[in-house]
PDB file of N, CA and C in Angstrom:
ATOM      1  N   UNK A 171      -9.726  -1.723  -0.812  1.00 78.00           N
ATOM      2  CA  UNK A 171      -8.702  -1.091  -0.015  1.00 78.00           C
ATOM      3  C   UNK A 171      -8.972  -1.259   1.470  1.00 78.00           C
ATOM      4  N   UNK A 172     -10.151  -1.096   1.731  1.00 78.00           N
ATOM      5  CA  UNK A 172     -10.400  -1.034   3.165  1.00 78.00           C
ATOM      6  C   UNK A 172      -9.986  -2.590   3.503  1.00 78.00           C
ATOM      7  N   UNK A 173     -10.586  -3.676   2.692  1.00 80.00           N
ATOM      8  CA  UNK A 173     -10.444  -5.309   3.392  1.00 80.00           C
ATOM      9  C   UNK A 173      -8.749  -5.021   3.471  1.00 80.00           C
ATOM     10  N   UNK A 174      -8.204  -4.452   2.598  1.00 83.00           N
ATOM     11  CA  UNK A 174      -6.502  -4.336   2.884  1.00 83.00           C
ATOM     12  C   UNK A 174      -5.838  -3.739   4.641  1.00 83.00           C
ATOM     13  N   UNK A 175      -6.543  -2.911   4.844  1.00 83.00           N
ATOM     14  CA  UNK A 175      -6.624  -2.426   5.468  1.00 83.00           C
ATOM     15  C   UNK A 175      -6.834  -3.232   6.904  1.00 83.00           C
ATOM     16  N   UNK A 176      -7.431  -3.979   6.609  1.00 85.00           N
ATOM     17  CA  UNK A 176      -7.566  -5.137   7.966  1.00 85.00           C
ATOM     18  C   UNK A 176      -6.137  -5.309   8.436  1.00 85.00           C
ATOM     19  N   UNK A 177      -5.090  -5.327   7.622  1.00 85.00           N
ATOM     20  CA  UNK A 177      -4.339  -6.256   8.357  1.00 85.00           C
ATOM     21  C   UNK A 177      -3.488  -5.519   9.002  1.00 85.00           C
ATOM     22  N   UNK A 178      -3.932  -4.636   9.124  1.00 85.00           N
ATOM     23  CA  UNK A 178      -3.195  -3.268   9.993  1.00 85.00           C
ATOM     24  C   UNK A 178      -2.654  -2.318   9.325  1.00 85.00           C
ATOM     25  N   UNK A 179      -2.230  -0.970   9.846  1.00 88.00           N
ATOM     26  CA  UNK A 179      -1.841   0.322   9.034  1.00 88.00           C
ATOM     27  C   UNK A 179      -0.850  -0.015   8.103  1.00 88.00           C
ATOM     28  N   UNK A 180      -0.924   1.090   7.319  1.00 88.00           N
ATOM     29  CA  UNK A 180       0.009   0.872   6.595  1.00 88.00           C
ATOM     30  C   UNK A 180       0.603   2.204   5.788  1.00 88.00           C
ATOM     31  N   UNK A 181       1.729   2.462   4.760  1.00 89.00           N
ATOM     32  CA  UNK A 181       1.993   3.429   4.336  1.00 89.00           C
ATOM     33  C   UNK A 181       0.747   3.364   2.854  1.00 89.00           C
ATOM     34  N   UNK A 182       0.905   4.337   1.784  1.00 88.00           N
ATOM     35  CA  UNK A 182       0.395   4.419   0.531  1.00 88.00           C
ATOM     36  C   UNK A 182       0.379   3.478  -0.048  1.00 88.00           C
ATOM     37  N   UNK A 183       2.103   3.130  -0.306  1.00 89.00           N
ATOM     38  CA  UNK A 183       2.353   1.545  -1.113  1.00 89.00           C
ATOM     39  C   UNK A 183       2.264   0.676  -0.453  1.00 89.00           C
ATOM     40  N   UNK A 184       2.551   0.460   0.534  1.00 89.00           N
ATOM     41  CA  UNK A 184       2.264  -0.523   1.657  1.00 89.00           C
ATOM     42  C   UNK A 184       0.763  -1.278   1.595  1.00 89.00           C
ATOM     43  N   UNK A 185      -0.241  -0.426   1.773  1.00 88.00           N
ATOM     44  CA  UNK A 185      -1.652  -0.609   1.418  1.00 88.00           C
ATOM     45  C   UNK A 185      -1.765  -1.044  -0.323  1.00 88.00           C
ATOM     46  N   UNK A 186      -1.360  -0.467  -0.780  1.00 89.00           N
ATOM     47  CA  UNK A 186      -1.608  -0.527  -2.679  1.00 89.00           C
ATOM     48  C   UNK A 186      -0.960  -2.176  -2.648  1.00 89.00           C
ATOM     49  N   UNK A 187       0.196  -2.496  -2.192  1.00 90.00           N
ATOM     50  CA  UNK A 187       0.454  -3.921  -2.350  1.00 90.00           C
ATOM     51  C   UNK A 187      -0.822  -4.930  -1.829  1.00 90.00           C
ATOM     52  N   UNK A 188      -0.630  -4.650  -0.549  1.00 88.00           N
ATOM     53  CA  UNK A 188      -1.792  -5.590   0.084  1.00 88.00           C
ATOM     54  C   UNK A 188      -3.102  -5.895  -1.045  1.00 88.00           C
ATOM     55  N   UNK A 189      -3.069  -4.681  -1.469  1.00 88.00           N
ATOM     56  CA  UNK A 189      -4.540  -4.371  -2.338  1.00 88.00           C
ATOM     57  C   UNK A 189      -4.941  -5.649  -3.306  1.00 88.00           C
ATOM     58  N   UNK A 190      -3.392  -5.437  -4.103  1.00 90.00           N
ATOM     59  CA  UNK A 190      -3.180  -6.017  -5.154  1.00 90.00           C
ATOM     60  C   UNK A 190      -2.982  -5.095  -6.226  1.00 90.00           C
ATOM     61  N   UNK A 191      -2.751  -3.478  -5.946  1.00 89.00           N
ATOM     62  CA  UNK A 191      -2.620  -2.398  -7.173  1.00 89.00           C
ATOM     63  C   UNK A 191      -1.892  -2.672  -8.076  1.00 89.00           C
ATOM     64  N   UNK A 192      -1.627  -2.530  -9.417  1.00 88.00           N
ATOM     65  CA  UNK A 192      -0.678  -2.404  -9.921  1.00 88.00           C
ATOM     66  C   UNK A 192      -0.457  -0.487  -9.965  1.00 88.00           C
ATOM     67  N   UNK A 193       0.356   0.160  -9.176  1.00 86.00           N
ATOM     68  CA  UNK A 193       0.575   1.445  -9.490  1.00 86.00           C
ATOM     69  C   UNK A 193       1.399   1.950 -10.862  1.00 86.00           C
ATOM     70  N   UNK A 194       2.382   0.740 -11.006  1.00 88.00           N
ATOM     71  CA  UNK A 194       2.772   1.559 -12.333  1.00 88.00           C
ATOM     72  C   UNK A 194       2.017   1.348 -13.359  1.00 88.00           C
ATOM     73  N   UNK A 195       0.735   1.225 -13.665  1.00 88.00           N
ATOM     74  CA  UNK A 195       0.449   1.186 -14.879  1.00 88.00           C
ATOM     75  C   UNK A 195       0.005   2.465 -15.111  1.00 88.00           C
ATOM     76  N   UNK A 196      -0.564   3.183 -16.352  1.00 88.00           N
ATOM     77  CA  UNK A 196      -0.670   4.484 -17.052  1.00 88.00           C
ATOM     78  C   UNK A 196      -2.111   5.168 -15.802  1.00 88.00           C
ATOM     79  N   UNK A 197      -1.499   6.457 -15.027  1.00 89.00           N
ATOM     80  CA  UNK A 197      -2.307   6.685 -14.705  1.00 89.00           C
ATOM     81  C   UNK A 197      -3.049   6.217 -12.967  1.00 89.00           C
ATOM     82  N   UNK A 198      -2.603   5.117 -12.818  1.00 89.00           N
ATOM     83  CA  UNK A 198      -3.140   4.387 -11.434  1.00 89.00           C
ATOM     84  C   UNK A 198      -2.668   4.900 -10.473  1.00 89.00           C
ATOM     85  N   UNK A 199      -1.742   5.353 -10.181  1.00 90.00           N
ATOM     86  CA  UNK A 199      -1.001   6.087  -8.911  1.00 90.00           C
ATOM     87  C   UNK A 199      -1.588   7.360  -8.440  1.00 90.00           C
ATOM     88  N   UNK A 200      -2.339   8.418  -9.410  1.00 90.00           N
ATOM     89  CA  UNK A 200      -2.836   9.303  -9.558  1.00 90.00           C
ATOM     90  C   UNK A 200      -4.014   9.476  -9.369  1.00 90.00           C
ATOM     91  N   UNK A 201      -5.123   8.291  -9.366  1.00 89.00           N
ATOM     92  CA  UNK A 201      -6.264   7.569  -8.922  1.00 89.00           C
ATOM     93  C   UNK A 201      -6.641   7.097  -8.067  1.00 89.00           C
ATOM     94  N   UNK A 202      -5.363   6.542  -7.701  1.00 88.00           N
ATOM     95  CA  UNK A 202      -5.383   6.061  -6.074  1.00 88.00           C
ATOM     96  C   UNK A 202      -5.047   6.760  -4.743  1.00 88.00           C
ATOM     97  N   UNK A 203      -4.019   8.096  -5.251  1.00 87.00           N
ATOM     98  CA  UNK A 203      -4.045   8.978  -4.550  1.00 87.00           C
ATOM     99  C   UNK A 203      -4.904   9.381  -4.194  1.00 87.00           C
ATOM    100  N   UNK A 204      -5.863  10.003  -5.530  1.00 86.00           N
ATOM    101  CA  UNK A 204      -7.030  10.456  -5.403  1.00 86.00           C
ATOM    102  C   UNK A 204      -8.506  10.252  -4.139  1.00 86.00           C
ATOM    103  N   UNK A 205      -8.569   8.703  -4.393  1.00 83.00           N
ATOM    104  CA  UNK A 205      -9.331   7.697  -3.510  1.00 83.00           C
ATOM    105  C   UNK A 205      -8.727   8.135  -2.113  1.00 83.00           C
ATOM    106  N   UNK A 206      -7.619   7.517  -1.607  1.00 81.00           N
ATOM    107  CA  UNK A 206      -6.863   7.752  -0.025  1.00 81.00           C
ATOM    108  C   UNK A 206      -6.936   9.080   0.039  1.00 81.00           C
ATOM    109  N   UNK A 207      -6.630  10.440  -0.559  1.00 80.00           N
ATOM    110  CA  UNK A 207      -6.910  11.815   0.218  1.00 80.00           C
ATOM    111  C   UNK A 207      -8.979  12.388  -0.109  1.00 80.00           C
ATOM    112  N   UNK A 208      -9.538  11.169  -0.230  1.00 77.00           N
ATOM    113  CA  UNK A 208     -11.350  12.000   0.159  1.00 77.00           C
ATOM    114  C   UNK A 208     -11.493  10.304   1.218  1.00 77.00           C
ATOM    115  N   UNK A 209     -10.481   9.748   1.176  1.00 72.00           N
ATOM    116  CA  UNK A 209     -11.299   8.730   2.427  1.00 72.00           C
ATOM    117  C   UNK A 209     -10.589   8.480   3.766  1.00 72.00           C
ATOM    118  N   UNK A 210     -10.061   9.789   3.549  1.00 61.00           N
ATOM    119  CA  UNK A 210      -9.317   9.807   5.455  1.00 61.00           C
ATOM    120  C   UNK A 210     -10.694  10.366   6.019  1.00 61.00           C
ATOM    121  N   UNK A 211     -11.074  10.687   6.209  1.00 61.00           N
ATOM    122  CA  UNK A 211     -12.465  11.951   6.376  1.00 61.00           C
ATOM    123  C   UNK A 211     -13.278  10.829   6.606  1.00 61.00           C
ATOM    124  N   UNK A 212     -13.417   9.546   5.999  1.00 77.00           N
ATOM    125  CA  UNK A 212     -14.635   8.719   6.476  1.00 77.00           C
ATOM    126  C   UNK A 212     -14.281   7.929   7.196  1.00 77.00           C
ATOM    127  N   UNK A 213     -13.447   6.471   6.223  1.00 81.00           N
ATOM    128  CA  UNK A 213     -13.271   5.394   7.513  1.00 81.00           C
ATOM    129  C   UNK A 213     -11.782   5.401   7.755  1.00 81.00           C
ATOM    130  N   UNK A 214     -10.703   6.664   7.155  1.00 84.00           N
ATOM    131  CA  UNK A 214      -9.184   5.910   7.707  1.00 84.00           C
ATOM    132  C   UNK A 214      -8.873   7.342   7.568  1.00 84.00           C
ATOM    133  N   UNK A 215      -8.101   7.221   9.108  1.00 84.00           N
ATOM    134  CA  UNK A 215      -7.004   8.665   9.444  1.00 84.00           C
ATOM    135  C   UNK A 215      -5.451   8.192   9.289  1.00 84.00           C
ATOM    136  N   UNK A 216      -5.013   9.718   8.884  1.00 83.00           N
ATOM    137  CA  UNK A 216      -3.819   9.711   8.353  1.00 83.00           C
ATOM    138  C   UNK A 216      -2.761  10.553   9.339  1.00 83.00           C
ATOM    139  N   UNK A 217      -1.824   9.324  10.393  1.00 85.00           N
ATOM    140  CA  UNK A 217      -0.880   9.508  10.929  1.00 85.00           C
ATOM    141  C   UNK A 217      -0.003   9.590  11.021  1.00 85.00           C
ATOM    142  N   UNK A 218       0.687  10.644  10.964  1.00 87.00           N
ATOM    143  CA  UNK A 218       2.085  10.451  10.145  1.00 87.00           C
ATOM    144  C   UNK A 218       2.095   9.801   8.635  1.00 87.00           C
ATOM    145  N   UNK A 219       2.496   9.630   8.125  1.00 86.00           N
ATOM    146  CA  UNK A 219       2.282   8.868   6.840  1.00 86.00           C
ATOM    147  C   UNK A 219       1.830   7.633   6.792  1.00 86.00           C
ATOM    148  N   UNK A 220       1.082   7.233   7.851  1.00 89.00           N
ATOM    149  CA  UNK A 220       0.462   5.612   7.761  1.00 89.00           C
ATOM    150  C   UNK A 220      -1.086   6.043   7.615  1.00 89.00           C
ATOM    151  N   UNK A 221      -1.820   4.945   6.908  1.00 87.00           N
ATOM    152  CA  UNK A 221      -3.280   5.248   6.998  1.00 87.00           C
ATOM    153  C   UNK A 221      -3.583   4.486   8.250  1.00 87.00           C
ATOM    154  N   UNK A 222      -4.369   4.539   9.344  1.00 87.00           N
ATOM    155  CA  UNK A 222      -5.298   3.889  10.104  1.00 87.00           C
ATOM    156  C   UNK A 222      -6.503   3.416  10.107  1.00 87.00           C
ATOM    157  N   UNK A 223      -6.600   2.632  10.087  1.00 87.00           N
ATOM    158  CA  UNK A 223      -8.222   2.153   9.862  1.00 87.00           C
ATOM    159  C   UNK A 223      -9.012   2.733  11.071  1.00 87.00           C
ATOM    160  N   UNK A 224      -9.879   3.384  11.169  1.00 86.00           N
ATOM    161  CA  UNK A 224     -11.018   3.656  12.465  1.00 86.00           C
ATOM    162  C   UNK A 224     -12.014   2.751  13.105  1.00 86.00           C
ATOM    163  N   UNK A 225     -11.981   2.464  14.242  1.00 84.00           N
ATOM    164  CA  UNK A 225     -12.835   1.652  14.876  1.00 84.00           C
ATOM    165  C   UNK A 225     -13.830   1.443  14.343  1.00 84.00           C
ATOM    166  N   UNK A 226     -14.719   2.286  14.034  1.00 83.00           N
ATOM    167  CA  UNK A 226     -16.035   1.653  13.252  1.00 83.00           C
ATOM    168  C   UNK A 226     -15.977   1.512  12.716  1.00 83.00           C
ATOM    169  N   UNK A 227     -15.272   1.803  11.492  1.00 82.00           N
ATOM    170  CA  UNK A 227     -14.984   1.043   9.891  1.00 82.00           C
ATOM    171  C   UNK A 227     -14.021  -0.457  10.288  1.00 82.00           C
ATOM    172  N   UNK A 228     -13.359  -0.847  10.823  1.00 83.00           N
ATOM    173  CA  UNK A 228     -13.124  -2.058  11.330  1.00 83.00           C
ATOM    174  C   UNK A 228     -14.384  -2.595  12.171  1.00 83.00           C
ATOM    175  N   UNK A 229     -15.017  -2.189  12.848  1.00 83.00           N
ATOM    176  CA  UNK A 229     -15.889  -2.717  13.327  1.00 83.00           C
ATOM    177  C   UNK A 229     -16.984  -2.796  12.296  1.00 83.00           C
ATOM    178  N   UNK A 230     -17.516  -2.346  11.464  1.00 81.00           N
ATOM    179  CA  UNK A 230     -18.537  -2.307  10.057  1.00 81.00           C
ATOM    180  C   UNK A 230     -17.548  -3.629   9.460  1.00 81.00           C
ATOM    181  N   UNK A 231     -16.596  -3.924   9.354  1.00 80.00           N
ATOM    182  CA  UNK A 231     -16.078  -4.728   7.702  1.00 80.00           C
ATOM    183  C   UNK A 231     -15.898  -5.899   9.232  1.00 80.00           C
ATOM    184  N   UNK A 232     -15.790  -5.828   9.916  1.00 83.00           N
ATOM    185  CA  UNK A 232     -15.768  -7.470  10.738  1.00 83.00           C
ATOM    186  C   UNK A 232     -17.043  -7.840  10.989  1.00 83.00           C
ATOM    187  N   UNK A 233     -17.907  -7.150  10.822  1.00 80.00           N
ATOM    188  CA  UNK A 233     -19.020  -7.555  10.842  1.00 80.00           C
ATOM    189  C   UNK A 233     -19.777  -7.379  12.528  1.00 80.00           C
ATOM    190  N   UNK A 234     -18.977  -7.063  13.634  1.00 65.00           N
ATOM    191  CA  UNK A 234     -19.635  -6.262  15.022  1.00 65.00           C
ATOM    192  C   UNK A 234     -20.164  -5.615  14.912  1.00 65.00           C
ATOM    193  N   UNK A 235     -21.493  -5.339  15.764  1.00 63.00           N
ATOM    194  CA  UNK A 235     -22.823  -4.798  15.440  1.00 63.00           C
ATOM    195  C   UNK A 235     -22.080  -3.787  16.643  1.00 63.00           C
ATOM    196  N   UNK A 236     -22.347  -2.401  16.760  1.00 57.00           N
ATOM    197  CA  UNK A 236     -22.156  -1.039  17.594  1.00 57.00           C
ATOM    198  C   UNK A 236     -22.824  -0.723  18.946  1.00 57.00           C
ATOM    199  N   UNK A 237     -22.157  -1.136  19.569  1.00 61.00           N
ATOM    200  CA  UNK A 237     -22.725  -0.957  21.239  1.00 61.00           C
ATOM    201  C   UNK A 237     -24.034  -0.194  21.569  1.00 61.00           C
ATOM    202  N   UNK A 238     -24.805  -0.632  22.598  1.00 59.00           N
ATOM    203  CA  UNK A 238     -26.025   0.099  22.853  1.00 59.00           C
ATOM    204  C   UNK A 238     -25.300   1.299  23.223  1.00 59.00           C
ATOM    205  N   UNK A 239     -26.110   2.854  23.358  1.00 58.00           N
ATOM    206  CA  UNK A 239     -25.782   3.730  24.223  1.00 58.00           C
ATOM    207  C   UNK A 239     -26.690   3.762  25.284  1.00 58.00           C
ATOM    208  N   UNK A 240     -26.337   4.235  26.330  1.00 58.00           N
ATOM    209  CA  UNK A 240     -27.055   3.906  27.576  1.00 58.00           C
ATOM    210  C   UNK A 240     -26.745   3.481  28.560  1.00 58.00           C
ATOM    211  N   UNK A 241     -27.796   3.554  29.940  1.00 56.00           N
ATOM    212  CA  UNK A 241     -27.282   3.144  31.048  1.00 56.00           C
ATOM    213  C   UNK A 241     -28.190   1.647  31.239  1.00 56.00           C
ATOM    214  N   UNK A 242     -27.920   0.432  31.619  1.00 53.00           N
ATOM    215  CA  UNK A 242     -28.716  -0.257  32.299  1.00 53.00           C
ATOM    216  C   UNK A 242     -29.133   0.225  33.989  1.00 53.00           C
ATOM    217  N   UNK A 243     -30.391   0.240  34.337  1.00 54.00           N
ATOM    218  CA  UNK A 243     -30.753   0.201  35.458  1.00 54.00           C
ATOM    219  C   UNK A 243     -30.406   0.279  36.827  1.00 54.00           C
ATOM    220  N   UNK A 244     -29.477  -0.832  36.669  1.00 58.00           N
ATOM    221  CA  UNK A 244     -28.851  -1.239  37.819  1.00 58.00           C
ATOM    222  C   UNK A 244     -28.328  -2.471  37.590  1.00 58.00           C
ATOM    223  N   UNK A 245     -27.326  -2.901  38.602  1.00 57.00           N
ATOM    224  CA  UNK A 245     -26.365  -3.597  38.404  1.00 57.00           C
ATOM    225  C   UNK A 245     -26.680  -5.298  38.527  1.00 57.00           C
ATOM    226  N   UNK A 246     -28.015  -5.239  39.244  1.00 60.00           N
ATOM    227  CA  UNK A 246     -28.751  -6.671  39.238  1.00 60.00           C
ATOM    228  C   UNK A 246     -30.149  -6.731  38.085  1.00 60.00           C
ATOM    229  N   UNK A 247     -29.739  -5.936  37.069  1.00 57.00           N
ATOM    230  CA  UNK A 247     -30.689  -5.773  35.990  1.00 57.00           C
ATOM    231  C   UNK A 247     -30.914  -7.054  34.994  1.00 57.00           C
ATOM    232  N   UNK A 248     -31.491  -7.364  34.961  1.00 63.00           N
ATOM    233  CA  UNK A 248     -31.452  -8.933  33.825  1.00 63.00           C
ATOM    234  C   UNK A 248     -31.980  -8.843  33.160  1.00 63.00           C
ATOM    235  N   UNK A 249     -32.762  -7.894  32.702  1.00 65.00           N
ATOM    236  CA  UNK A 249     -33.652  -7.578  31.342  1.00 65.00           C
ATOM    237  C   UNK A 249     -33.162  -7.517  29.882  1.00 65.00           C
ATOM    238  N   UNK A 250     -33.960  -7.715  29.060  1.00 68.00           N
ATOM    239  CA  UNK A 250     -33.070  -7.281  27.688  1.00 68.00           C
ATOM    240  C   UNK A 250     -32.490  -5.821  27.774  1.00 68.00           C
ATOM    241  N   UNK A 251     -31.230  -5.695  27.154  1.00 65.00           N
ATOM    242  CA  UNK A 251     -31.070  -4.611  26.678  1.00 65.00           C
ATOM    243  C   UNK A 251     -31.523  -3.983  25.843  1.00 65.00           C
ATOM    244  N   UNK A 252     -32.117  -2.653  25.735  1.00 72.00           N
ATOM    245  CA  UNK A 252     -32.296  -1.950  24.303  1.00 72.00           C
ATOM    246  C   UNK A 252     -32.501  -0.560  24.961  1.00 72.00           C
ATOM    247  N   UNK A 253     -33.225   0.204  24.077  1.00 75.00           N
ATOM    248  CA  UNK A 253     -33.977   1.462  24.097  1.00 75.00           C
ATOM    249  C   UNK A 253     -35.442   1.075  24.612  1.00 75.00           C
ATOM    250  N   UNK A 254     -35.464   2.301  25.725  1.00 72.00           N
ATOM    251  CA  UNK A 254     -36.796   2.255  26.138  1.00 72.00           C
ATOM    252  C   UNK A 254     -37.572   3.549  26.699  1.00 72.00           C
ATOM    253  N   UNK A 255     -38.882   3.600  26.815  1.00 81.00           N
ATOM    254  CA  UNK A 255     -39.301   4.751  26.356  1.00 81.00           C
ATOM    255  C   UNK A 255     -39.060   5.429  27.800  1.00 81.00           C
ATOM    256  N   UNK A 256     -38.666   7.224  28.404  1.00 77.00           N
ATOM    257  CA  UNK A 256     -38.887   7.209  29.148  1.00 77.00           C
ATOM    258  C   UNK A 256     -39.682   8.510  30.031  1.00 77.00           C
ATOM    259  N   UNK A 257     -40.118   8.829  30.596  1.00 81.00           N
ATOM    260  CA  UNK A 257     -41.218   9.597  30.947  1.00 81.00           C
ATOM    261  C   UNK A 257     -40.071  10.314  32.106  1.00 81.00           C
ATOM    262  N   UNK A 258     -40.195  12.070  31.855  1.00 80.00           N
ATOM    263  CA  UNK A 258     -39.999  12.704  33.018  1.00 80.00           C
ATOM    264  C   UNK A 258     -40.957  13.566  33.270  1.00 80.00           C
ATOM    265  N   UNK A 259     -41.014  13.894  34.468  1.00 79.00           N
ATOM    266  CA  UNK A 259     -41.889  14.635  35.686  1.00 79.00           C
ATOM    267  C   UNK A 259     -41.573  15.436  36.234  1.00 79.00           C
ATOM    268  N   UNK A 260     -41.513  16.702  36.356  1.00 78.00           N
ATOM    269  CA  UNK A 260     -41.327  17.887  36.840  1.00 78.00           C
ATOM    270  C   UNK A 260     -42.533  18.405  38.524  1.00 78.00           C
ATOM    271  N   UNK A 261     -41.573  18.335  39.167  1.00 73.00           N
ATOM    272  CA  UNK A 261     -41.954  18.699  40.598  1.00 73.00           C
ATOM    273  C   UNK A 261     -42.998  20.043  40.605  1.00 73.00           C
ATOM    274  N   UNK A 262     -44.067  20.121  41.039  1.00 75.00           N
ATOM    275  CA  UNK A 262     -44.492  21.617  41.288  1.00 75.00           C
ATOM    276  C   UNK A 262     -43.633  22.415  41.571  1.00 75.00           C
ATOM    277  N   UNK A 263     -43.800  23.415  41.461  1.00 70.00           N
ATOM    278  CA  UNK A 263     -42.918  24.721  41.789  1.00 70.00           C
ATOM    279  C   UNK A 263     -42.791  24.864  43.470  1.00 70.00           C
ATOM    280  N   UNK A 264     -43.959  24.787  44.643  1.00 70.00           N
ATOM    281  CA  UNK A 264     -43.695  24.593  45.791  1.00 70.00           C
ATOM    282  C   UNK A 264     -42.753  23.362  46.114  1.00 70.00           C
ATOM    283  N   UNK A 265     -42.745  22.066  45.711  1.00 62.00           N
ATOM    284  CA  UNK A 265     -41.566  21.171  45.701  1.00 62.00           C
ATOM    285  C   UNK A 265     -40.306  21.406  45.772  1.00 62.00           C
ATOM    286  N   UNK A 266     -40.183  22.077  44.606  1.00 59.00           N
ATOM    287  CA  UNK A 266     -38.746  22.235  44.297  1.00 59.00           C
ATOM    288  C   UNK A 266     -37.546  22.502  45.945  1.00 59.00           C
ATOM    289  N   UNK A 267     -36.758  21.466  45.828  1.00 62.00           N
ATOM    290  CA  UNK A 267     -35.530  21.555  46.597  1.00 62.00           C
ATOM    291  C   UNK A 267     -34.630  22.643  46.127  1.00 62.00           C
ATOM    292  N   UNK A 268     -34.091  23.502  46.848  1.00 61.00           N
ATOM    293  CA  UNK A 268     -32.963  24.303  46.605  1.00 61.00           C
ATOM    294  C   UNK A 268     -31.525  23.380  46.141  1.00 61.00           C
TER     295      UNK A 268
END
């Protein structure tokens, strides 16, 4: 459902086609409901009656790896990016600026 989902929102049946569902067979419509109302909550919100796929679940199934969080340095920084360890220091108490 979700690879369905790539190709942009869609309604219930809308998505179930893409899928390849067959809904009328004994039971399937009722199953699949099932599935779409416990997986808005993870990777797809439900707008108005279209499902949406969510950025990171499109970004997870295309295969884009999730942005660092963080600041780089400064703006003439050329270092690798990543996580790095960092040490704070607390002023004596006579220091302290108002």
């Amino acid at each position: 459902m979700l690879q369905a989902m790539l190709a942009g929102p869609g309604t219930f049946y809308q998505i179930c086609e893409r899928a390849g569902f067959d809904i009328e067979a004994a039971g399937m419509e009722h199953r699949l409901r099932m599935i779409f109302s416990r997986f808005i909550q993870g990777n797809v919100r439900l707008v108005g009656i279209r499902y949406v796929l969510k950025d990171a679940a499109r970004a997870a199934l295309l295969g884009a790896e999730p942005e660092q969080a963080g600041q780089v340095a400064a703006p003439h920084f050329r270092g690798t990016v990543g996580a790095m360890p960092v040490v704070v220091v607390r002023r004596p108490a006579a220091e302290v600026r108002p």
